[in-house]
Amino acid sequence: MDYKATLLLPKTDFPMRAELPKREPALLAKWREEGIYGQILAARAEAAKSRETTFILHDGPPFANGDAHMGHALNMVLKDIVLKVQNMSGHYAPFVPGWDCHGLPIEFKVMKDLGAAETDPIKIRAQCEATARHFIDVQREQFQRLGVFGEWGNPYLTMDPAYEAETLRVFAMLVEKDLVYQGLRPVHWSTGCQTALAEAEIEYKEKVDPAIYVKFPLKLTSEQKIRFPELLDASLLIWTTTPWTLPANLAVAASPHLKYSVLQVSGHGKLVILESLFSSIASKISPDPENPSHLLEISIKGSDLIGLEYQHPFLDRTGQIYAGDFVTADAGTGLVHIAPGHGQDDYQLGQQHGLPVLAPVDDRGCLTAEFITTETDPKIKGLVGQYVFKANPLVIDILNDRKLLFAQEEYRHDYPHCWRSKTPIVFRAVKQWFIKVDAFRADALKAIDGVKFIPESGRNRIRGAVETRPDWCISRQRTWGIPLPVFYDENEAPLLSEKVIRQFADLVEKEGTGIWFAKTADALAGDLGLPTGLKKGRDTLDVWIDSGTSWAAVLSKRQELPFPADLYLEGSDQHRGWFQSSLLTSVATNGRAPYRAVLTNGFVVDIEGKKLSKSGTGYQKPIDLMTLVNEHGADVLRLWVASQDYQDDIPFSNDIFARVADTYRSIRNTLRILLGNLADFDAAKDTVPRENWTELDRYIDARYEDLVREVAKQYAAYQFSQVYQAVNRFCAVELSALYVDVLKDRMYCDARNGERRRAAQTVMHHVLEGLVKMLAPILPFTAEETWGFLGRTRSIHTELMPVAENLDAIVARWSALLKIRIQVNEKLEEARRNKVIGKSLEARVEIATRHPELVEGLVQASLLEELFIVSKVIVKPTEGEEQIAVARAEDHGAKKCIRCWKYWDVVGTDPAHPELCERCTKVVLNFEDASS
């Protein structure tokens, strides 16, 4: 007889080769056809009736200006995991994706195509809208390909008229509260795009600038000459890395709390510097043995310098020394050149002392004649029209001619650049519109205290940004955006009215913001009840106002999305971006934060720490997201996301991804083995009650219950890498290396309906169901596929997470047994090496132990034989040294059963089957009866 045919080997059509790139699109099509997202929300309809059982993750809108990249994938998968967990935990957790449609990223791309000669705003805006809609469609398909569920047919778009209208209404509230004003003050200016930029629209790259030490000759009054004789013919020594700003110099700042001294330098005369920085300055001096440099004996208090005047190094004007709290002893000379039109500290000091805001730089970043006084020097006049960074060597040359350049060196530092044109930023005073942040800064900081930040360090990041940020520059010199609804009279006086803005918002809701550009000023004024003869403003709103009012345009407008949101989840750079803009607009108008919690992820970087999601100098070549998905599958990508400590920057390499792919195959193999062992199991009729389980079954179930508790805990804490590790460890250790391995004899050789075998299948079925549910948020495609092989027709994503119910003390007891198992396995391996045995079933194991449960027979030998996968275990009590001995079972009279391969004391009880053990004989006889 062919005894192999009587073995109950695993059977399943669940493929070992995942072929995810082929299978996942089929599942996507099925989900779309069946309306999976609607099914999930319908399953949680009861939860939707209560705010306590509703969970709102509000989507921070990505720019619709290109394909989705690895950074998008990381963030969107994290959001999807959170939402799937919430829905499977019984919450009503809808997801409305959104896109940021206006602004520089799209307009810059469009203008490169149209050319600088194109100035028609209607044509530019039409092309921008078409570009945005194209990439919305592209990204929507890409995000869905990742297995992300949401209202993809009804997303929110910042260019939709209804959204634009809500943004304008929030702006009207800001105007009503007198929080908006027009002013001339320094902003981040992109010379490449010729517009002001927000802090979040700049990126830092290494730049080499000339650092120069410049002499500013003091001009003392007669009284001052008597009071400070040591300062006769002295110069202030100034350090700057922006020589091009010297034409705009109007003052010098010193610290009244620090001590200054005079340095006598051969060829340079007397120089005033901070005393503590003397050594660093001395290193710049060329040695002159006949006229050595030295520090004069007399010190000068910084407070004594305040009020002294100096002569500008090359322009016909004087300036004054003022106290500046921002002056430090860290670097430089302790004396700071002040150009109120080119720096925030400079501007503030200038405002305190009534200095003009001089910024002789045009939109292109070229110096203008505004700084010229009575100069006739052609070199000075030659600065006019020069690009500021090209003007640096020209300024240095002028200083050299006047013998006022003390020293020069290269200065390598991280400098802000425009994120689109990649050109270096110019700090430049321009007439712009601002929000008075100081008016509600304290309220914003208080609101931050009421928000949960994950990680907690995020609190300090956004707090620091809010504490130090200047007033918010909200105007942009662009075309593609929400127009800043301001009219100007013939004297350029602005008309900014809350009532007019609200009326304009009503028009926009019907016709879109394009009407600002399509209608004449008189026609639009007539629609708004204003007199004719006004001019329309040309500025648009900062796009951070667009996205920063999504709480009003989305959360407060869609019935299923209550305000405030439970969670905002974006990249860590959004502490100075969307998190902050949303906070400020909400606090200014509502008095509270728009979110209860903020969770941040890091950037995707290579193994050297360089970002992968960007392009340009300083970044590695981006990984093509869809190529990765089409080669490996979305589930492997999602598993990679879950495996990482995403709250820090996340390294990516082919080796890292390959290791995650190996883990995926291991998990899939575990699922396949469990399915194979359940091929003939019908839970409705074959389930064995817990009291009839073996001790091994109870132990595995207890470990599974521990897993359920751990996974629930880590999911709640957003620690997905801990979920990944816990599940992977359970699959590899408890299931593959233990339960599935030791159960082979029971599963393959016991009678089909034997209680021990059915008990094992009961546990496997219970574990597999729960395991697949726990994996579903991370591996939605594989979980759905497995769920179908369990005979389920309803999607797993409508199910609820397993809940741990049983606390079994067996785990503590089994820790000792598993330690013995390790020792036995070591002895078995030693016996294999010594050719004592081949397979472990050939072994007879004798254990001399003091372990009370083994000695007293509380642990059955059959359990140990199953646990060790050997044919015989004999336990002997000992008072001496504990020992484990391995021998051939055959040498002790045991005979091999040719069906189960175990060695038994008795074989061949039935003459018809002389080489079978008693257990296998019964199974085979029943098998023959069933076959006949």
XYZ file of N, CA, C and O in Angstrom, residues 767-894:
512
model
N -5.720 31.842 15.043
C -4.524 32.672 14.906
C -4.468 33.311 13.524
O -4.164 34.505 13.392
N -4.757 32.536 12.488
C -4.673 33.074 11.128
C -5.677 34.199 10.923
O -5.347 35.239 10.334
N -6.902 34.016 11.389
C -7.904 35.078 11.264
C -7.410 36.378 11.908
O -7.475 37.456 11.324
N -6.916 36.269 13.136
C -6.456 37.461 13.843
C -5.211 38.057 13.220
O -5.068 39.280 13.115
N -4.313 37.170 12.797
C -3.060 37.638 12.212
C -3.324 38.427 10.938
O -2.735 39.493 10.708
N -4.220 37.938 10.107
C -4.524 38.629 8.851
C -5.179 39.975 9.137
O -4.902 40.974 8.456
N -6.028 40.033 10.141
C -6.653 41.318 10.497
C -5.598 42.321 10.974
O -5.642 43.505 10.625
N -4.657 41.844 11.777
C -3.613 42.744 12.274
C -2.692 43.212 11.157
O -2.134 44.308 11.210
N -2.539 42.382 10.116
C -1.690 42.753 8.989
C -2.407 43.642 7.990
O -1.759 44.333 7.195
N -3.734 43.646 8.010
C -4.504 44.337 6.973
C -4.151 45.813 6.808
O -4.052 46.293 5.669
N -3.948 46.592 7.882
C -3.598 47.998 7.664
C -2.266 48.190 6.960
O -2.070 49.181 6.258
N -1.348 47.243 7.148
C -0.017 47.364 6.552
C 0.046 46.679 5.190
O 0.614 47.219 4.238
N -0.538 45.491 5.088
C -0.514 44.704 3.846
C -1.949 44.485 3.357
O -2.481 43.375 3.418
N -2.597 45.549 2.871
C -4.029 45.416 2.540
C -4.307 44.441 1.413
O -5.342 43.761 1.418
N -3.404 44.352 0.436
C -3.625 43.442 -0.693
C -3.450 41.980 -0.264
O -4.293 41.131 -0.540
N -2.353 41.709 0.419
C -2.076 40.338 0.852
C -3.107 39.864 1.867
O -3.527 38.701 1.855
N -3.521 40.763 2.748
C -4.537 40.400 3.746
C -5.853 40.058 3.062
O -6.527 39.078 3.424
N -6.230 40.867 2.078
C -7.486 40.606 1.360
C -7.409 39.283 0.602
O -8.360 38.498 0.584
N -6.269 39.020 -0.007
C -6.069 37.769 -0.736
C -6.182 36.576 0.207
O -6.874 35.584 -0.089
N -5.531 36.671 1.354
C -5.576 35.579 2.331
C -6.990 35.375 2.852
O -7.450 34.238 3.021
N -7.670 36.486 3.107
C -9.040 36.442 3.632
C -9.946 35.686 2.662
O -10.804 34.903 3.073
N -9.738 35.906 1.382
C -10.522 35.190 0.384
C -10.255 33.701 0.416
O -11.172 32.889 0.232
N -9.011 33.312 0.664
C -8.681 31.887 0.748
C -9.230 31.247 2.015
O -9.278 30.027 2.128
N -9.632 32.072 2.974
C -10.323 31.549 4.157
C -11.818 31.384 3.894
O -12.579 31.044 4.806
N -12.222 31.664 2.658
C -13.619 31.470 2.289
C -14.504 32.661 2.556
O -15.735 32.553 2.480
N -13.898 33.819 2.860
C -14.701 34.995 3.175
C -14.983 35.794 1.905
O -14.089 36.025 1.085
N -16.204 36.242 1.769
C -16.590 37.033 0.600
C -16.617 38.523 0.912
O -16.448 39.344 0.025
N -16.839 38.857 2.149
C -16.844 40.266 2.548
C -15.405 40.723 2.813
O -14.611 39.971 3.371
N -15.080 41.931 2.435
C -13.702 42.419 2.554
C -13.219 42.403 3.997
O -13.957 42.732 4.933
N -11.960 42.048 4.161
C -11.368 42.059 5.501
C -11.326 43.461 6.075
O -11.325 43.656 7.297
N -11.333 44.465 5.204
C -11.200 45.844 5.680
C -12.481 46.371 6.319
O -12.486 47.477 6.869
N -13.532 45.594 6.266
C -14.755 45.944 6.997
C -14.808 45.249 8.352
O -15.743 45.472 9.125
N -13.826 44.393 8.620
C -13.814 43.634 9.867
C -13.264 44.470 11.019
O -12.718 45.560 10.833
N -13.382 43.925 12.222
C -12.836 44.557 13.419
C -11.567 43.832 13.846
O -11.411 42.630 13.631
N -10.672 44.571 14.459
C -9.437 43.981 14.969
C -9.738 42.942 16.050
O -10.724 43.079 16.787
N -8.900 41.924 16.176
C -9.090 40.960 17.265
C -8.871 41.630 18.609
O -8.108 42.605 18.720
N -9.538 41.119 19.599
C -9.400 41.643 20.962
C -8.891 40.520 21.858
O -9.452 39.419 21.860
N -7.842 40.786 22.595
C -7.286 39.772 23.502
C -8.254 39.539 24.655
O -8.713 40.487 25.288
N -8.563 38.273 24.908
C -9.548 37.948 25.935
C -8.979 37.082 27.048
O -9.368 37.195 28.203
N -8.066 36.170 26.693
C -7.619 35.164 27.652
C -6.244 35.499 28.207
O -5.311 35.785 27.472
N -6.132 35.452 29.492
C -4.844 35.601 30.175
C -4.470 34.239 30.737
O -5.055 33.775 31.710
N -3.551 33.565 30.100
C -3.178 32.200 30.479
C -1.796 32.219 31.109
O -0.827 32.678 30.488
N -1.701 31.733 32.343
C -0.412 31.722 33.053
C 0.566 30.727 32.466
O 1.699 30.615 32.939
N 0.140 30.045 31.416
C 0.979 28.989 30.849
C 2.268 29.530 30.247
O 3.274 28.826 30.154
N 2.269 30.809 29.838
C 3.446 31.368 29.170
C 4.665 31.343 30.073
O 5.764 30.956 29.665
N 4.474 31.739 31.330
C 5.604 31.745 32.267
C 6.144 30.335 32.469
O 7.358 30.116 32.526
N 5.255 29.377 32.553
C 5.670 27.993 32.757
C 6.443 27.480 31.544
O 7.433 26.761 31.680
N 5.986 27.898 30.362
C 6.606 27.389 29.146
C 7.962 28.004 28.854
O 8.728 27.471 28.048
N 8.270 29.103 29.449
C 9.591 29.689 29.219
C 10.681 28.709 29.639
O 11.730 28.601 28.997
N 10.421 27.944 30.731
C 11.390 26.942 31.185
C 11.463 25.771 30.196
O 12.552 25.274 29.874
N 10.306 25.348 29.681
C 10.304 24.247 28.723
C 11.043 24.617 27.436
O 11.768 23.788 26.862
N 10.870 25.835 27.013
C 11.526 26.250 25.769
C 13.035 26.386 25.943
O 13.793 26.185 24.985
N 13.468 26.732 27.159
C 14.910 26.755 27.419
C 15.487 25.331 27.318
O 16.571 25.127 26.765
N 14.723 24.362 27.863
C 15.158 22.964 27.755
C 15.165 22.534 26.297
O 16.059 21.807 25.851
N 14.177 23.004 25.525
C 14.118 22.656 24.098
C 15.378 23.131 23.369
O 15.926 22.418 22.520
N 15.820 24.328 23.725
C 17.042 24.856 23.107
C 18.226 23.949 23.433
O 19.043 23.615 22.563
N 18.315 23.527 24.699
C 19.417 22.646 25.122
C 19.340 21.299 24.409
O 20.376 20.748 23.966
N 18.125 20.777 24.285
C 17.953 19.494 23.596
C 18.353 19.625 22.124
O 19.043 18.757 21.566
N 17.939 20.725 21.477
C 18.291 20.925 20.070
C 19.801 21.007 19.870
O 20.332 20.522 18.871
N 20.487 21.606 20.833
C 21.953 21.669 20.745
C 22.551 20.269 20.821
O 23.491 19.928 20.077
N 22.011 19.435 21.712
C 22.500 18.056 21.832
C 22.162 17.243 20.580
O 22.971 16.401 20.143
N 20.979 17.482 20.023
C 20.597 16.780 18.791
C 21.537 17.158 17.647
O 21.952 16.300 16.852
N 21.885 18.433 17.549
C 22.787 18.881 16.497
C 24.171 18.262 16.683
O 24.820 17.851 15.713
N 24.581 18.163 17.935
C 25.874 17.532 18.231
C 25.843 16.061 17.818
O 26.813 15.540 17.243
N 24.729 15.392 18.074
C 24.595 13.980 17.700
C 24.597 13.808 16.188
O 25.131 12.822 15.654
N 24.033 14.765 15.452
C 24.072 14.713 13.985
C 25.507 14.832 13.487
O 25.933 14.102 12.585
N 26.235 15.780 14.057
C 27.623 15.980 13.630
C 28.466 14.742 13.894
O 29.368 14.394 13.121
N 28.138 14.038 14.990
C 28.896 12.837 15.369
C 28.351 11.574 14.709
O 28.769 10.463 15.058
N 27.386 11.761 13.787
C 26.810 10.650 13.021
C 26.057 9.649 13.909
O 25.845 8.496 13.515
N 25.641 10.092 15.100
C 24.852 9.225 15.975
C 23.446 9.073 15.407
O 22.866 7.984 15.401
N 22.898 10.196 14.916
C 21.570 10.181 14.311
C 21.617 10.948 13.004
O 22.569 11.692 12.729
N 20.571 10.740 12.222
C 20.387 11.558 11.033
C 19.314 12.585 11.328
O 19.604 13.734 11.654
N 18.063 12.149 11.266
C 16.949 13.033 11.582
C 16.635 12.949 13.075
O 16.935 11.951 13.736
N 16.000 14.012 13.584
C 15.737 14.065 15.030
C 14.795 12.954 15.472
O 14.855 12.506 16.630
N 13.930 12.433 14.577
C 13.004 11.366 14.953
C 13.721 10.050 15.239
O 13.141 9.124 15.815
N 14.987 9.962 14.874
C 15.770 8.758 15.185
C 16.264 8.775 16.623
O 16.852 7.800 17.097
N 16.004 9.895 17.329
C 16.629 10.090 18.641
C 15.751 9.629 19.793
O 14.523 9.691 19.755
N 16.475 9.174 20.819
C 15.903 8.897 22.145
C 16.623 9.840 23.102
O 17.842 9.841 23.182
N 15.873 10.688 23.821
C 16.474 11.716 24.671
C 16.220 11.394 26.126
O 15.073 11.152 26.523
N 17.302 11.350 26.895
C 17.194 11.177 28.350
C 17.586 12.488 29.011
O 18.633 13.073 28.709
N 16.711 12.953 29.917
C 16.950 14.218 30.613
C 17.061 13.944 32.101
O 16.105 13.469 32.735
N 18.230 14.207 32.652
C 18.419 14.136 34.111
C 18.251 15.562 34.638
O 19.024 16.455 34.296
N 17.211 15.791 35.426
C 16.868 17.161 35.792
C 16.348 17.247 37.212
O 15.891 16.256 37.797
N 16.429 18.465 37.740
C 15.802 18.769 39.037
C 14.517 19.573 38.838
O 13.880 19.971 39.812
N 14.150 19.832 37.595
C 12.969 20.640 37.303
C 11.735 19.951 37.899
O 11.407 18.817 37.530
N 11.038 20.603 38.840
C 9.958 19.929 39.586
C 8.838 19.399 38.694
O 8.342 18.295 38.920
N 8.420 20.180 37.676
C 7.294 19.727 36.860
C 7.670 18.529 35.999
O 6.834 17.665 35.737
N 8.926 18.463 35.587
C 9.369 17.305 34.820
C 9.530 16.096 35.728
O 9.125 14.978 35.378
N 10.139 16.316 36.897
C 10.393 15.211 37.839
C 9.088 14.619 38.342
O 8.932 13.403 38.454
N 8.126 15.481 38.624
C 6.861 15.012 39.199
C 5.878 14.546 38.127
O 4.743 14.199 38.430
N 6.313 14.582 36.879
C 5.469 14.043 35.815
C 4.313 14.933 35.421
O 3.341 14.479 34.821
N 4.400 16.229 35.790
C 3.312 17.137 35.439
C 3.314 17.475 33.949
O 2.310 17.910 33.401
N 4.454 17.297 33.329
C 4.551 17.487 31.881
C 4.658 16.106 31.249
O 5.593 15.355 31.525
N 3.705 15.771 30.409
C 3.673 14.445 29.832
C 4.839 14.247 28.862
O 5.235 15.155 28.152
N 5.331 13.013 28.848
C 6.431 12.693 27.939
C 6.012 12.891 26.488
O 6.814 13.309 25.640
N 4.753 12.617 26.175
C 4.279 12.783 24.798
C 4.380 14.246 24.346
O 4.660 14.542 23.181
N 4.134 15.164 25.291
C 4.266 16.581 24.967
C 5.716 16.920 24.667
O 6.026 17.640 23.703
N 6.635 16.391 25.478
C 8.057 16.664 25.256
C 8.525 16.062 23.942
O 9.335 16.648 23.230
N 8.033 14.840 23.642
C 8.409 14.216 22.371
C 7.941 15.050 21.187
O 8.660 15.215 20.191
N 6.732 15.606 21.312
C 6.210 16.471 20.247
C 7.021 17.767 20.175
O 7.379 18.234 19.096
N 7.333 18.336 21.340
C 8.053 19.601 21.394
C 9.471 19.478 20.858
O 9.962 20.373 20.168
N 10.132 18.370 21.137
C 11.518 18.178 20.701
C 11.608 17.522 19.318
O 12.690 17.435 18.746
N 10.474 17.016 18.807
C 10.403 16.279 17.536
C 11.353 15.066 17.587
O 12.210 14.861 16.731
N 11.211 14.288 18.638
C 11.995 13.057 18.793
C 11.017 11.909 19.056
O 9.829 12.121 19.309
N 11.533 10.691 19.029
C 10.654 9.522 19.182
C 10.430 9.139 20.637
O 9.406 8.537 20.972
N 11.383 9.458 21.508
C 11.255 9.039 22.899
C 11.928 10.049 23.807
O 13.025 10.517 23.513
N 11.255 10.400 24.911
C 11.848 11.255 25.946
C 11.670 10.554 27.283
O 10.561 10.134 27.635
N 12.784 10.416 27.990
C 12.756 9.813 29.322
C 13.301 10.837 30.309
O 14.399 11.384 30.106
N 12.525 11.109 31.335
C 12.938 12.078 32.351
C 13.349 11.323 33.604
O 12.599 10.478 34.109
N 14.549 11.660 34.094
C 15.049 11.046 35.318
C 15.395 12.128 36.329
O 16.094 13.095 36.001
N 14.931 11.959 37.553
C 15.295 12.945 38.577
C 16.764 12.792 38.964
O 17.340 11.689 38.893
N 17.388 13.892 39.347
C 18.785 13.851 39.787
C 19.008 14.903 40.849
O 18.370 15.963 40.843
N 19.902 14.588 41.769
C 20.333 15.567 42.756
C 21.641 16.209 42.331
O 22.086 17.206 42.899
N 22.251 15.608 41.306
C 23.539 16.107 40.836
C 23.389 17.039 39.661
O 22.410 17.793 39.553
N 24.352 16.929 38.757
C 24.381 17.830 37.611
C 23.301 17.441 36.611
O 23.105 16.273 36.299
N 22.581 18.445 36.112
C 21.552 18.193 35.102
C 22.235 17.862 33.779
O 23.192 18.523 33.381
N 21.713 16.832 33.106
C 22.340 16.389 31.861
C 21.281 16.004 30.840
O 20.153 15.631 31.184
N 21.663 16.108 29.590
C 20.818 15.670 28.477
C 21.648 14.727 27.620
O 22.759 15.085 27.203
N 21.115 13.525 27.389
C 21.832 12.528 26.589
C 20.983 12.135 25.392
O 19.765 11.942 25.508
N 21.614 12.031 24.223
C 20.931 11.645 22.992
C 21.497 10.315 22.514
O 22.710 10.149 22.398
N 20.577 9.371 22.235
C 20.986 8.061 21.704
C 20.064 7.697 20.558
O 19.018 8.327 20.343
N 20.468 6.682 19.789
C 19.595 6.194 18.729
C 18.466 5.382 19.349
O 18.696 4.470 20.131
N 17.229 5.723 19.023
C 16.089 4.983 19.562
C 16.161 3.522 19.158
O 15.785 2.616 19.907
N 16.702 3.269 17.978
C 16.800 1.911 17.453
C 17.712 1.059 18.312
O 17.499 -0.151 18.457
N 18.724 1.690 18.911
C 19.656 0.946 19.753
C 19.013 0.498 21.060
O 19.578 -0.316 21.793
N 17.858 1.063 21.363
C 17.130 0.687 22.582
C 15.894 -0.144 22.252
O 14.947 -0.180 23.044
N 15.924 -0.788 21.111
C 14.868 -1.730 20.763
C 13.683 -1.134 20.041
O 12.738 -1.855 19.689
N 13.664 0.146 19.801
C 12.531 0.765 19.110
C 12.599 0.473 17.618
O 13.678 0.296 17.053
